[in-house]
mmCIF file of C-alpha atoms in Angstrom:
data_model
loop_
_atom_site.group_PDB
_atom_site.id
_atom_site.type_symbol
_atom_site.label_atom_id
_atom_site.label_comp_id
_atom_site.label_asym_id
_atom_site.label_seq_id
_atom_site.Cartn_x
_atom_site.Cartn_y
_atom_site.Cartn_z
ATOM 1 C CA UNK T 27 -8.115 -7.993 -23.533
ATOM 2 C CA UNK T 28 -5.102 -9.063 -21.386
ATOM 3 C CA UNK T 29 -3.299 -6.421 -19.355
ATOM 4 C CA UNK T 30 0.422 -6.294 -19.295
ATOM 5 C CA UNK T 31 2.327 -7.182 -16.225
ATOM 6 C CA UNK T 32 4.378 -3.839 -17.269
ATOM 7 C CA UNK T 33 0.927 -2.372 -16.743
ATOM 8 C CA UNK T 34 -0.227 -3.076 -13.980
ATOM 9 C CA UNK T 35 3.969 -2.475 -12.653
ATOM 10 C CA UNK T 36 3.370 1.163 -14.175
ATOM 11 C CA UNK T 37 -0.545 1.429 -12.718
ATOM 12 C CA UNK T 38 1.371 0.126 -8.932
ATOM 13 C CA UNK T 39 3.874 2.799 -9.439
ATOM 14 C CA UNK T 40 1.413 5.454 -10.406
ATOM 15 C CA UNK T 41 -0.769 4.799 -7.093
ATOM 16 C CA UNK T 42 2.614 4.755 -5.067
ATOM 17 C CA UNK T 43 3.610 8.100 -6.316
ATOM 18 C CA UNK T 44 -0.045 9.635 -5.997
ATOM 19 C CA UNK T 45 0.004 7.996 -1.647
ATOM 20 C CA UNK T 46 3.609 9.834 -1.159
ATOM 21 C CA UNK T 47 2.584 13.161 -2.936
ATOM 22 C CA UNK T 48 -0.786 13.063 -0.819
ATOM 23 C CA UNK T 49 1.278 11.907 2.279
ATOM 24 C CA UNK T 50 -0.598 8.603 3.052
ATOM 25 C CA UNK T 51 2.100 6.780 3.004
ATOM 26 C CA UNK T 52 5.143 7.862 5.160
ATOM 27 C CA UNK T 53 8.442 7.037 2.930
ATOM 28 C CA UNK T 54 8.219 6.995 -0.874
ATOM 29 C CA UNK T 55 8.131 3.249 -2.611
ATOM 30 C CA UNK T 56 9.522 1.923 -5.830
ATOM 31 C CA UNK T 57 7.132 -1.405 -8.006
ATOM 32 C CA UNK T 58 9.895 -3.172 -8.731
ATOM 33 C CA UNK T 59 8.075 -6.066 -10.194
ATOM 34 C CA UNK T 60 4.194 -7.293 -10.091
ATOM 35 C CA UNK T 61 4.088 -11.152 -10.276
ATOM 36 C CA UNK T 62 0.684 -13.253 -10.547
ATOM 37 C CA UNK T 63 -0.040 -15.366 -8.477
ATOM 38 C CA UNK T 64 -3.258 -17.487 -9.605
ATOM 39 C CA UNK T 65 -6.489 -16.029 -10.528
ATOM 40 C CA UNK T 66 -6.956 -12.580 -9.060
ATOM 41 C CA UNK T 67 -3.833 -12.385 -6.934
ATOM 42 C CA UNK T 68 -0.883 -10.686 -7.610
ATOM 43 C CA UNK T 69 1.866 -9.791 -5.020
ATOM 44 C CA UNK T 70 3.713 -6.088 -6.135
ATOM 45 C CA UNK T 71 7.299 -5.911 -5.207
ATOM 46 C CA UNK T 72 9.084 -2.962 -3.569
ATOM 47 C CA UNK T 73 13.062 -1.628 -3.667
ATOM 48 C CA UNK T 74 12.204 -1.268 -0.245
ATOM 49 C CA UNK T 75 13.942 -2.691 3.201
ATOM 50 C CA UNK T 76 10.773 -1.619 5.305
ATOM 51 C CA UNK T 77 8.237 -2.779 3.124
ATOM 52 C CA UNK T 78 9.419 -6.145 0.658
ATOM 53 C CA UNK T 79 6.080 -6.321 -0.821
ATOM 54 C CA UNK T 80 2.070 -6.465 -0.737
ATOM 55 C CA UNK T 81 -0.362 -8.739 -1.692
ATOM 56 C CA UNK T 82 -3.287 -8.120 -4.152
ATOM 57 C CA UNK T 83 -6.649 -9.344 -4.618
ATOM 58 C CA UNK T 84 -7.838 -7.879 -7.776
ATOM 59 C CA UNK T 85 -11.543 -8.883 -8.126
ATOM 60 C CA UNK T 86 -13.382 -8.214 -11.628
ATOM 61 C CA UNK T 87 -14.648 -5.059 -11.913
ATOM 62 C CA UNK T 88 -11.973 -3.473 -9.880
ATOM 63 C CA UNK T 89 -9.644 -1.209 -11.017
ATOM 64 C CA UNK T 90 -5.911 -2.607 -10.150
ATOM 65 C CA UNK T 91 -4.855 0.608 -8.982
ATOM 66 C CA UNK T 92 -7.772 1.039 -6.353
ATOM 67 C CA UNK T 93 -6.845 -2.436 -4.815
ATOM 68 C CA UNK T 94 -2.940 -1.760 -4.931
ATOM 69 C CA UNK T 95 -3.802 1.806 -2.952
ATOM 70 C CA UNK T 96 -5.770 -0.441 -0.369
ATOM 71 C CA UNK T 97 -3.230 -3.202 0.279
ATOM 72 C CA UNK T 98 -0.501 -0.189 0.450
ATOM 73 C CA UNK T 99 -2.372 1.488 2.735
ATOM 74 C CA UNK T 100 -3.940 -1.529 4.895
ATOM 75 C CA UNK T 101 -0.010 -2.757 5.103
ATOM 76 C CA UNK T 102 1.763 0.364 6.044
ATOM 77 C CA UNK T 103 -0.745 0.844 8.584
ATOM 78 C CA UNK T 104 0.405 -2.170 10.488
ATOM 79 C CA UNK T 105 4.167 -1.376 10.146
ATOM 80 C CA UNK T 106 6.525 0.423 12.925
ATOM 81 C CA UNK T 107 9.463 1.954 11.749
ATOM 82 C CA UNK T 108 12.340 3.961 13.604
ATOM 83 C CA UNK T 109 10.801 7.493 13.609
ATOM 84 C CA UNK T 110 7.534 6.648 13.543
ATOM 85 C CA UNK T 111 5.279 8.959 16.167
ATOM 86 C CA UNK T 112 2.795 7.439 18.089
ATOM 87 C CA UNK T 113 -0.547 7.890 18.494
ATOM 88 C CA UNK T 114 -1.580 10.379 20.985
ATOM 89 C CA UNK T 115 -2.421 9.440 24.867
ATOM 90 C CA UNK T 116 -5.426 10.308 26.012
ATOM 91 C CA UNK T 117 -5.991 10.673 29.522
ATOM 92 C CA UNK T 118 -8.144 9.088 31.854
ATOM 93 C CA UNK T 119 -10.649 12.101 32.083
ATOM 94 C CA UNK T 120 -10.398 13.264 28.740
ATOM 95 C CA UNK T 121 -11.944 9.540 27.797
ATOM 96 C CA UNK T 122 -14.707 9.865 30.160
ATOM 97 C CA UNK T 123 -15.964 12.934 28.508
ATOM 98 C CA UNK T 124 -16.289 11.240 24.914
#
């Protein structure tokens, strides 16, 4: 059985919703569109300006939802946004003591 692209738009959105609520992800996002690309590879759109879009592997025997939450999360990990806090400094002797 072939799954929808609406699917897998509403499974995307579903994850999104279920990051914000859990705070994971720091702004809320909108699937605007899930497009394949070839075998196993989709790319999920956003109504976004800080994030356009993320790129999915979706091996067999994967649920599409579990690999959308990871390329969400592995993305927004790397982004830097205006308001964004920073990571704690450690200092120098607090280091030595790990």
């Amino acid at each position: 059985m072939k799954t929808s692209i609406e699917t897998l738009r509403l499974g995307a959105q579903q994850t999104l919703d279920e990051l914000f609520a859990q705070r994971l992800i720091p702004f809320a996002l909108s699937a605007r569109a899930v497009e394949s690309l070839g075998l196993e590879e989709y790319i999920v759109r956003f109504h976004d300006a800080r994030l356009h879009s993320v790129d999915v592997s979706w091996p067999e025997g994967r649920s599409f939802e579990e690999m959308v939450r990871a390329a969400v999360l592995d993305r927004v990990s790397r982004l830097s946004y205006p308001g964004q806090r920073e990571a704690p400094v450690r200092h120098q002797r607090e280091q030595s003591m790990l």
